[in-house]
Short mmCIF file of C-alpha atoms and ligand atoms in Angstrom, two decimals:
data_model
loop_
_atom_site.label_atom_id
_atom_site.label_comp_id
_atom_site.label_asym_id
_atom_site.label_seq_id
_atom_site.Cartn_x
_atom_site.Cartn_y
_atom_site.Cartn_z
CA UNK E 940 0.00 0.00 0.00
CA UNK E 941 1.29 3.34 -1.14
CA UNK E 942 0.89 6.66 0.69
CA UNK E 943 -2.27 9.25 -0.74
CA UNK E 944 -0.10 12.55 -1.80
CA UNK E 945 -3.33 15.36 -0.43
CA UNK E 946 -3.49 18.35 -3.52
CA UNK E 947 -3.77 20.66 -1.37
CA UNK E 948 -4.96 24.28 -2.39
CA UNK E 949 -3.75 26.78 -0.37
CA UNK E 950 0.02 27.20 -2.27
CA UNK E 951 -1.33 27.95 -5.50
CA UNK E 952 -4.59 30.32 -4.21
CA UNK E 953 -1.55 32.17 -2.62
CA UNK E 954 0.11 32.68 -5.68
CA UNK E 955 -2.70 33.52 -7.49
CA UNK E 956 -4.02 35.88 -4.62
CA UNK E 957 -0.34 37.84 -5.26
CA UNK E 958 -1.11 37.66 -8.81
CA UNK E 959 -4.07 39.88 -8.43
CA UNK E 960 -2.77 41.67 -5.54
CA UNK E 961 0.29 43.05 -7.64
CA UNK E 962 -2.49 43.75 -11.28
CA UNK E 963 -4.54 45.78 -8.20
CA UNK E 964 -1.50 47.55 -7.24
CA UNK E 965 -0.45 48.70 -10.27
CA UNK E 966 -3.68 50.09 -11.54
CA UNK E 967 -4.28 51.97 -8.40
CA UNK E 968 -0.89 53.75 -8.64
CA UNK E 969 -0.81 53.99 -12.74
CA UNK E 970 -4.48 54.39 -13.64
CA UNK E 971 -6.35 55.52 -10.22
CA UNK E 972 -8.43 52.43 -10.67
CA UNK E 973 -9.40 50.00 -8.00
CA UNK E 974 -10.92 46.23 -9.71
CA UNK E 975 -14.54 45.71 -8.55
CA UNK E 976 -15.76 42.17 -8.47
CA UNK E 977 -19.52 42.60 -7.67
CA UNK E 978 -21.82 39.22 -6.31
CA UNK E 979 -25.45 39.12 -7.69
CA UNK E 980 -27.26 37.19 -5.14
CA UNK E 981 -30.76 36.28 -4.95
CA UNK E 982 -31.23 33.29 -1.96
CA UNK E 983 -31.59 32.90 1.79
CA UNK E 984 -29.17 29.54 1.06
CA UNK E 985 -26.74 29.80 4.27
CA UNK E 986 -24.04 27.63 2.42
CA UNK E 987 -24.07 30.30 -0.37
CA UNK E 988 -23.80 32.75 2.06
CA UNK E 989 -20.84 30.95 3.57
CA UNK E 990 -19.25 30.61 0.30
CA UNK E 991 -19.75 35.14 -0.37
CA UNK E 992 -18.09 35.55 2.64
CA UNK E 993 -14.85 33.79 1.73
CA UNK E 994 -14.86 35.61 -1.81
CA UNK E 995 -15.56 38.91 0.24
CA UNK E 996 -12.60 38.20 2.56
CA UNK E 997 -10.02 37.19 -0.21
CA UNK E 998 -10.98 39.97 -2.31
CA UNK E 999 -9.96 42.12 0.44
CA UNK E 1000 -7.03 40.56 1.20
CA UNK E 1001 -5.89 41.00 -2.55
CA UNK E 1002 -6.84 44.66 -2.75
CA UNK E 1003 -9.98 43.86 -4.93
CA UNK E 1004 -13.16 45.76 -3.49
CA UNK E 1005 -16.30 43.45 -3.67
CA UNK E 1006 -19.59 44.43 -3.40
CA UNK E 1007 -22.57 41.81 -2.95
CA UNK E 1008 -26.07 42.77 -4.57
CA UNK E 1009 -28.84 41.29 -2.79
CA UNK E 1010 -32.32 40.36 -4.59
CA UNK E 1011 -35.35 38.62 -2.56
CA UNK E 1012 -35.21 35.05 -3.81
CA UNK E 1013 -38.21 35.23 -5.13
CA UNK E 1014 -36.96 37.94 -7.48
CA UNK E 1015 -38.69 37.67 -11.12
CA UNK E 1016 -35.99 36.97 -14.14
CA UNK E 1017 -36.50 40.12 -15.79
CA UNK E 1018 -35.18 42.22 -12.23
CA UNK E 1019 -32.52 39.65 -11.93
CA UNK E 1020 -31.66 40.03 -15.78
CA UNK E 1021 -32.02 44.10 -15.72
CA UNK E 1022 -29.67 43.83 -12.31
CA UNK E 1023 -26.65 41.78 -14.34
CA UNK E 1024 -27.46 44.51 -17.47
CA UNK E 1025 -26.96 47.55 -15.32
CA UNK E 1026 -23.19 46.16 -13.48
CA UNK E 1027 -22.33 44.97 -16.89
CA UNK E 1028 -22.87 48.58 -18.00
CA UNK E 1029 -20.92 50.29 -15.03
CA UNK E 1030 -17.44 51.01 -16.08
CA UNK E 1031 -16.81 51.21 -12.43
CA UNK E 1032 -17.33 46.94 -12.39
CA UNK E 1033 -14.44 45.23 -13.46
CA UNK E 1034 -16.44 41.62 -12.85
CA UNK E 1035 -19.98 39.91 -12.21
CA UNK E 1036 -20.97 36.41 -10.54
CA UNK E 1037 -24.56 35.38 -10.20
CA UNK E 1038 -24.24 33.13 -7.34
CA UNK E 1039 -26.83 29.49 -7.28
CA UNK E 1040 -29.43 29.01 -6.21
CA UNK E 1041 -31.47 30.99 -7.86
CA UNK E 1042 -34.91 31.85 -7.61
CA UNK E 1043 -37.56 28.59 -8.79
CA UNK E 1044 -38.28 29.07 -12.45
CA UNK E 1045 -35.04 31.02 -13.57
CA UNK E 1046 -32.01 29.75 -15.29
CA UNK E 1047 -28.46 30.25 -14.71
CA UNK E 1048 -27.52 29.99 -18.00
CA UNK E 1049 -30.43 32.37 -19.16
CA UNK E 1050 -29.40 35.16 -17.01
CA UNK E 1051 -25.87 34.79 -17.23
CA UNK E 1052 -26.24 36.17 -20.70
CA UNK E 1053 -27.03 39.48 -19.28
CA UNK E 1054 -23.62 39.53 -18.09
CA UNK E 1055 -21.11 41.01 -20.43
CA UNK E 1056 -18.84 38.68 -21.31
CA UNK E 1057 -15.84 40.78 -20.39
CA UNK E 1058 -16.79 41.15 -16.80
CA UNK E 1059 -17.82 37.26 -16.94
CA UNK E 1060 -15.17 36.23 -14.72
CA UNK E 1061 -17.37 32.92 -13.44
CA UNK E 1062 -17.10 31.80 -17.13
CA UNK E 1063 -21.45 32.09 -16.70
CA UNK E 1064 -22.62 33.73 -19.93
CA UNK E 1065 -23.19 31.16 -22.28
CA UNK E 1066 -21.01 32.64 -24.80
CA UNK E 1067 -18.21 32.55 -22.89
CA UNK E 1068 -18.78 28.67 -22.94
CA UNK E 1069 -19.03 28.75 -26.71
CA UNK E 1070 -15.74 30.27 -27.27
CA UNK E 1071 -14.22 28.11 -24.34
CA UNK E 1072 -15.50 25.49 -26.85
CA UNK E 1073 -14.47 27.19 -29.95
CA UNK E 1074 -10.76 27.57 -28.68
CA UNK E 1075 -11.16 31.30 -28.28
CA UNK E 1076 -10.13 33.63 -25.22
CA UNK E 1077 -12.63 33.42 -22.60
CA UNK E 1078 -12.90 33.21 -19.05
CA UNK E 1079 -13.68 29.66 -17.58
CA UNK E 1080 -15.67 28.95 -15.27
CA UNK E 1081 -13.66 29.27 -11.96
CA UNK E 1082 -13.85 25.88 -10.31
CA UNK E 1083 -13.13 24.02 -13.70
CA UNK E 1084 -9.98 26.17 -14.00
CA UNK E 1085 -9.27 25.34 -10.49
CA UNK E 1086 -9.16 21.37 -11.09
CA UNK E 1087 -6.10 22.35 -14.15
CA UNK E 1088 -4.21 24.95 -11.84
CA UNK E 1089 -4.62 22.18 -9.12
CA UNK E 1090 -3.02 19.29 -11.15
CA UNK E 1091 -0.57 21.76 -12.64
CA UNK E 1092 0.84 23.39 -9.30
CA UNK E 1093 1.10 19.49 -8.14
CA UNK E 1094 2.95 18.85 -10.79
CA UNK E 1095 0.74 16.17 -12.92
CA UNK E 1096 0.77 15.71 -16.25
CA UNK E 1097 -1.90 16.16 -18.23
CA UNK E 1098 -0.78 15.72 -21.75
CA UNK E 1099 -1.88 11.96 -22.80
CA UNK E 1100 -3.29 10.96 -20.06
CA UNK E 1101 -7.09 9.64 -19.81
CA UNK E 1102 -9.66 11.75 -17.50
CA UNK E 1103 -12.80 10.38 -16.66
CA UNK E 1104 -14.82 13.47 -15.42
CA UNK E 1105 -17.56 12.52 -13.21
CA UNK E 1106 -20.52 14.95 -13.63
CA UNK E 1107 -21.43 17.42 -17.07
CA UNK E 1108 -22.79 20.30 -15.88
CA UNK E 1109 -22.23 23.66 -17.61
CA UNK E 1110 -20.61 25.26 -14.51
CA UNK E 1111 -17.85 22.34 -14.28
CA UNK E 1112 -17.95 18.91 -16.04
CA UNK E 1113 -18.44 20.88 -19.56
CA UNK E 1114 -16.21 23.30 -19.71
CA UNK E 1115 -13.69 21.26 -17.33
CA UNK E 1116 -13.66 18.61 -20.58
CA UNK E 1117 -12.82 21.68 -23.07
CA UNK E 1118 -9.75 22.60 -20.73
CA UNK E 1119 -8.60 19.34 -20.85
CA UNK E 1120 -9.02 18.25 -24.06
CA UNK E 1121 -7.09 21.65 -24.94
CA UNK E 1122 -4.16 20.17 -22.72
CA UNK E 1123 -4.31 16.78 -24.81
CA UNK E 1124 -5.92 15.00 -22.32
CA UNK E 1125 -8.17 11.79 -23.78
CA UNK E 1126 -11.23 12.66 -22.02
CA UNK E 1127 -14.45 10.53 -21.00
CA UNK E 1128 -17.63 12.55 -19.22
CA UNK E 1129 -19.78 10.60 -16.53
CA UNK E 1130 -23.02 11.62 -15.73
CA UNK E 1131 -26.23 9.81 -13.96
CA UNK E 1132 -27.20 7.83 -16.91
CA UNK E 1133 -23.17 6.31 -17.51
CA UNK E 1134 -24.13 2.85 -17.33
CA UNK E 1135 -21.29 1.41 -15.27
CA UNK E 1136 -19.31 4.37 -13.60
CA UNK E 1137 -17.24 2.65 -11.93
CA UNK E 1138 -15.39 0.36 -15.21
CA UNK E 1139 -15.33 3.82 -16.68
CA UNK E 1140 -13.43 5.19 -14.04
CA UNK E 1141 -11.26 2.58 -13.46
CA UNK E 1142 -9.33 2.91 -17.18
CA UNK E 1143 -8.55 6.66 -15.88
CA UNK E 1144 -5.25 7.56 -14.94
CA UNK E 1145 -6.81 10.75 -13.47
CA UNK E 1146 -10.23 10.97 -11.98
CA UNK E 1147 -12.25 13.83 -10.91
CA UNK E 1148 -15.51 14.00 -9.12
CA UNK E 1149 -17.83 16.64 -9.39
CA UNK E 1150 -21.53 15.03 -8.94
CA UNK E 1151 -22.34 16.49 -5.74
CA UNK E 1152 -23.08 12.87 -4.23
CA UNK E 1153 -20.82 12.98 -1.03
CA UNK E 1154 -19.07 9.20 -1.20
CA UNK E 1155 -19.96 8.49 -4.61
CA UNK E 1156 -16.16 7.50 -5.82
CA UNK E 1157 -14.42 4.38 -4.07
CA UNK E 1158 -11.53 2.14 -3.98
CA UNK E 1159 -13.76 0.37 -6.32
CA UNK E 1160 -14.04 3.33 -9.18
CA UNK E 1161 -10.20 3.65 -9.55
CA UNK E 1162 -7.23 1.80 -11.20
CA UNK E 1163 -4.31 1.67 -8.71
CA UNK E 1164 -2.02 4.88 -8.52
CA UNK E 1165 -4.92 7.04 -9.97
CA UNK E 1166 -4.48 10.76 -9.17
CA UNK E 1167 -8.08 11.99 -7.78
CA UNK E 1168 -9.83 15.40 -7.87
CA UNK E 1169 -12.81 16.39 -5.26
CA UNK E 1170 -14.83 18.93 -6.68
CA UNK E 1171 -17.58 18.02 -4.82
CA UNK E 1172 -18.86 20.20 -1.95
CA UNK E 1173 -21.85 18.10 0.23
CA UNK E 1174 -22.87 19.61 3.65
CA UNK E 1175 -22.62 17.18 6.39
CA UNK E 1176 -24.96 17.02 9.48
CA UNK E 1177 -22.22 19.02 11.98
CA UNK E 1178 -21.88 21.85 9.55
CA UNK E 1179 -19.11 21.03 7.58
CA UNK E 1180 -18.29 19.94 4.21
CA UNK E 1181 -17.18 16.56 2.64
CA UNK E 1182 -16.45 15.49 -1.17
CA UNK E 1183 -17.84 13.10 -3.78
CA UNK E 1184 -14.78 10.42 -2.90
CA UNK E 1185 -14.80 8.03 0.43
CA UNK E 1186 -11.52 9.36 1.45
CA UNK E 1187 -11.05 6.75 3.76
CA UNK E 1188 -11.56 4.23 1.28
CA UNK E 1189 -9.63 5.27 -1.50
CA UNK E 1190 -6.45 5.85 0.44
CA UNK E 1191 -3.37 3.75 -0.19
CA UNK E 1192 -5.30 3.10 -3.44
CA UNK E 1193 -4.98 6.17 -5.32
CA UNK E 1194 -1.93 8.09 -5.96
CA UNK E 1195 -2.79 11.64 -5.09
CA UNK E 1196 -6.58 12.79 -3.81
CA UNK E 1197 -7.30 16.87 -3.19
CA UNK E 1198 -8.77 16.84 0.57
CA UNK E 1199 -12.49 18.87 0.96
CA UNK E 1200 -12.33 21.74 2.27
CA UNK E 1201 -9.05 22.67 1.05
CA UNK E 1202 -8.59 21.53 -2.55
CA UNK E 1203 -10.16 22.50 -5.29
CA UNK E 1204 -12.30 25.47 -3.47
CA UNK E 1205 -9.72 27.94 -2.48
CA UNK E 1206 -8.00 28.11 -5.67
CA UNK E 1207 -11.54 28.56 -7.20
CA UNK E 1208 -11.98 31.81 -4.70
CA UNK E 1209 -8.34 33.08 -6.23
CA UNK E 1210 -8.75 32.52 -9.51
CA UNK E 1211 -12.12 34.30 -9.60
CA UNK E 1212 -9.78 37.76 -8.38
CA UNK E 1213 -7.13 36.91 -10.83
CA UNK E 1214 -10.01 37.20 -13.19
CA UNK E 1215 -11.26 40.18 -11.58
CA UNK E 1216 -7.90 41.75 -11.97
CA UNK E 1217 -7.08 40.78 -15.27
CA UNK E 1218 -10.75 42.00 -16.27
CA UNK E 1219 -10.00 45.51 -14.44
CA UNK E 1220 -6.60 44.93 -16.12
CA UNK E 1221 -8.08 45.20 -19.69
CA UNK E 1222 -11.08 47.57 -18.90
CA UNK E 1223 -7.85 50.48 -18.61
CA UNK E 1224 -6.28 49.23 -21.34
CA UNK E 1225 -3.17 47.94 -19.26
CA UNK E 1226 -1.67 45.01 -19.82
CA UNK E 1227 1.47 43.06 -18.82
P1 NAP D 1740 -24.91 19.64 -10.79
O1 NAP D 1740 -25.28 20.74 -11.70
O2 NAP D 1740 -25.92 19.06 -9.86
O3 NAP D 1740 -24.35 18.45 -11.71
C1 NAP D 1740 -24.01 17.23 -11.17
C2 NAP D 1740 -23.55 16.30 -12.26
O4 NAP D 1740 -23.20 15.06 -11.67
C3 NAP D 1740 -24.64 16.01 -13.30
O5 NAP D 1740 -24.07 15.97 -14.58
C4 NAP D 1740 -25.15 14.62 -12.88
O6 NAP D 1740 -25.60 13.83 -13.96
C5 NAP D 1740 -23.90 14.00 -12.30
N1 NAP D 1740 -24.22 12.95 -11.34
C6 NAP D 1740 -25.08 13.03 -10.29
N2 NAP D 1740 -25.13 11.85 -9.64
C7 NAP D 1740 -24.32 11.01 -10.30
C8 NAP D 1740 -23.97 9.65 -10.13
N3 NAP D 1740 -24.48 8.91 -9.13
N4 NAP D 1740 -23.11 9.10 -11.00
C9 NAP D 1740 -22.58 9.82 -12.00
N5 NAP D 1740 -22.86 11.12 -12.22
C10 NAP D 1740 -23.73 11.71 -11.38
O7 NAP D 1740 -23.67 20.03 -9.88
P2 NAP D 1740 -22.44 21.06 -10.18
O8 NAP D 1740 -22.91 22.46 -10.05
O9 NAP D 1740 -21.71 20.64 -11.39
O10 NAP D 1740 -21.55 20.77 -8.91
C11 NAP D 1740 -21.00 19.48 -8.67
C12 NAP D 1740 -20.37 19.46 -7.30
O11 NAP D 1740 -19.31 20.40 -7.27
C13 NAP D 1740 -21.33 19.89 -6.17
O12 NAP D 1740 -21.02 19.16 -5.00
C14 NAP D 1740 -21.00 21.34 -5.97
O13 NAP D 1740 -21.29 21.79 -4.67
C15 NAP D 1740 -19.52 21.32 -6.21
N6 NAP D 1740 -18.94 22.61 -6.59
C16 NAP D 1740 -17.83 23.00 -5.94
C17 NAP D 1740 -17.24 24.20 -6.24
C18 NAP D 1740 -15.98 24.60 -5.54
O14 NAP D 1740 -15.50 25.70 -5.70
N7 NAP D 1740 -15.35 23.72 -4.77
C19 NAP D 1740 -17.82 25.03 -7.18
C20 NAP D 1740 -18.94 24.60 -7.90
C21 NAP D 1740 -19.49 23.37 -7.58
P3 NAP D 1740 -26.88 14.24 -14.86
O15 NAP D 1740 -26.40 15.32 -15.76
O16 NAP D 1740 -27.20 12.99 -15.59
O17 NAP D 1740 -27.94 14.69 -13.90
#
């Protein structure tokens, strides 16, 4: 039995935190210009909550100001939409996130494409998807980002290797398989309907989970030596947080497994101010 290396986030959120601290810096002295990252949300949800207070809190300890908008969550679609329009419009916004949940009957996707897609720095708008898809500049989603800078700052190759990504939403699994594939990773999405996950899985030399079904990966899912990425963020009953892989039962089995809280989500938080910054960045007309 072989030790589990934990990917741990907090190295690489610091570097990316300095990143945006030093873009911050040099617009306030050069340009008089502060980066705004501005929170849209519209729920009572305490975990999202939770989750705006740790942005908050980064931002400020990167010199980013951040701002949260608060709608009733029952808000209709067109307020939310005619909310996104308006900060999109603001030259004084350098970047927008509509936090989920959002109010029953709206889409995420749908109102995301009120927000410009410069200020886009969740990757949200649908077009930003498109051109993630198309090979073109965009901004990715955060926490798909966060799964490459995570592998990367552990030093993991990615080139050649087969990644079985667990999960095909538009906010990870999707755009997560464009990043990869554009790193010449041979790439298989899971969802709910994959017949046998777990013979998937197993052919994978890296894995990552992002279903939102805490314990949902095993010793079972993975070949010997895989390298494993948590995404997965499931509240349990004393208030904390635990991942889509039985940590327990995958270690010794797996090569490397990112630990939740602590993985994936922190370098999420920092890359969404590197965005901010390099949004703010290009707003002036600045760049490196
Ligand atoms: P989501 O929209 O609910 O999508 C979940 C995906 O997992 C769907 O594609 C679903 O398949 C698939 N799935 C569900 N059960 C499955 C099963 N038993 N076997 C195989 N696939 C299954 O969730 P999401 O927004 O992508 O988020 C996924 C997880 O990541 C959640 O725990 C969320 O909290 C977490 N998250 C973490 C961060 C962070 O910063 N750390 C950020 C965002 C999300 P179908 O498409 O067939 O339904």
């Amino acid at each position: 039995m072989t030790d589990t290396t934990p990917l741990t986030g907090a190295a690489r959120a610091a570097a990316l935190g300095d990143e945006a601290q030093g873009i911050a810096e040099r617009l306030e002295q050069e340009h008089g210009v502060r980066p705004r990252l501005v929170v849209v949300v519209a729920t009572e949800d305490e975990s999202t909550a939770w989750y705006v207070r740790s942005i908050t809190r980064a931002a400020a300890r990167a010199g980013i100001a951040c701002d949260t908008v608060r709608l009733p969550s029952d808000a209709e679609a067109a307020a939310i939409r005619t909310r996104l329009a308006g900060l999109s419009a603001d030259p004084g916004v350098h970047g927008v996130i509509l936090q989920t949940p959002l109010p029953p009957g709206t889409s995420a996707a749908d109102l995301a494409g009120a927000i410009a897609p410069e200020k886009d720095v969740d990757g949200a708008n649908p077009l930003s998807l498109g051109r993630l898809a198309a090979g073109l500049p965009a901004f990715a989603p955060a926490t798909a980002e966060a799964v490459v800078a995570l592998l990367d700052a552990h030093g993991i190759g990615i080139a050649g290797r087969g990644v079985a990504v667990v999960g095909r939403s538009t906010v990870v699994g999707k755009p997560l398989a464009h990043l990869l594939l554009d790193r010449d990773a041979t790439v298989t999405v899971c969802h709910s309907r994959t017949a046998d996950l777990a013979a998937v899985t197993r052919t994978a030399d890296i894995v990552v989970a992002a279903a939102g079904r805490a314990g949902l990966i095993t010793a079972a899912h993975l070949a010997p030596g895989a390298v494993v990425v948590d995404v997965g963020t499931n509240p349990t009953e004393d208030g904390g947080l635990t991942g889509d892989v039985d940590a327990e039962s995958v270690a010794g089995v797996a090569a490397a497994l990112s630990p939740v809280p602590g993985g994936i989500g922190p370098v999420t938080t920092a890359l969404l101010l590197q965005h901010t910054a390099l949004a703010a960045q290009r707003a002036v007309g600045a760049h490196p």
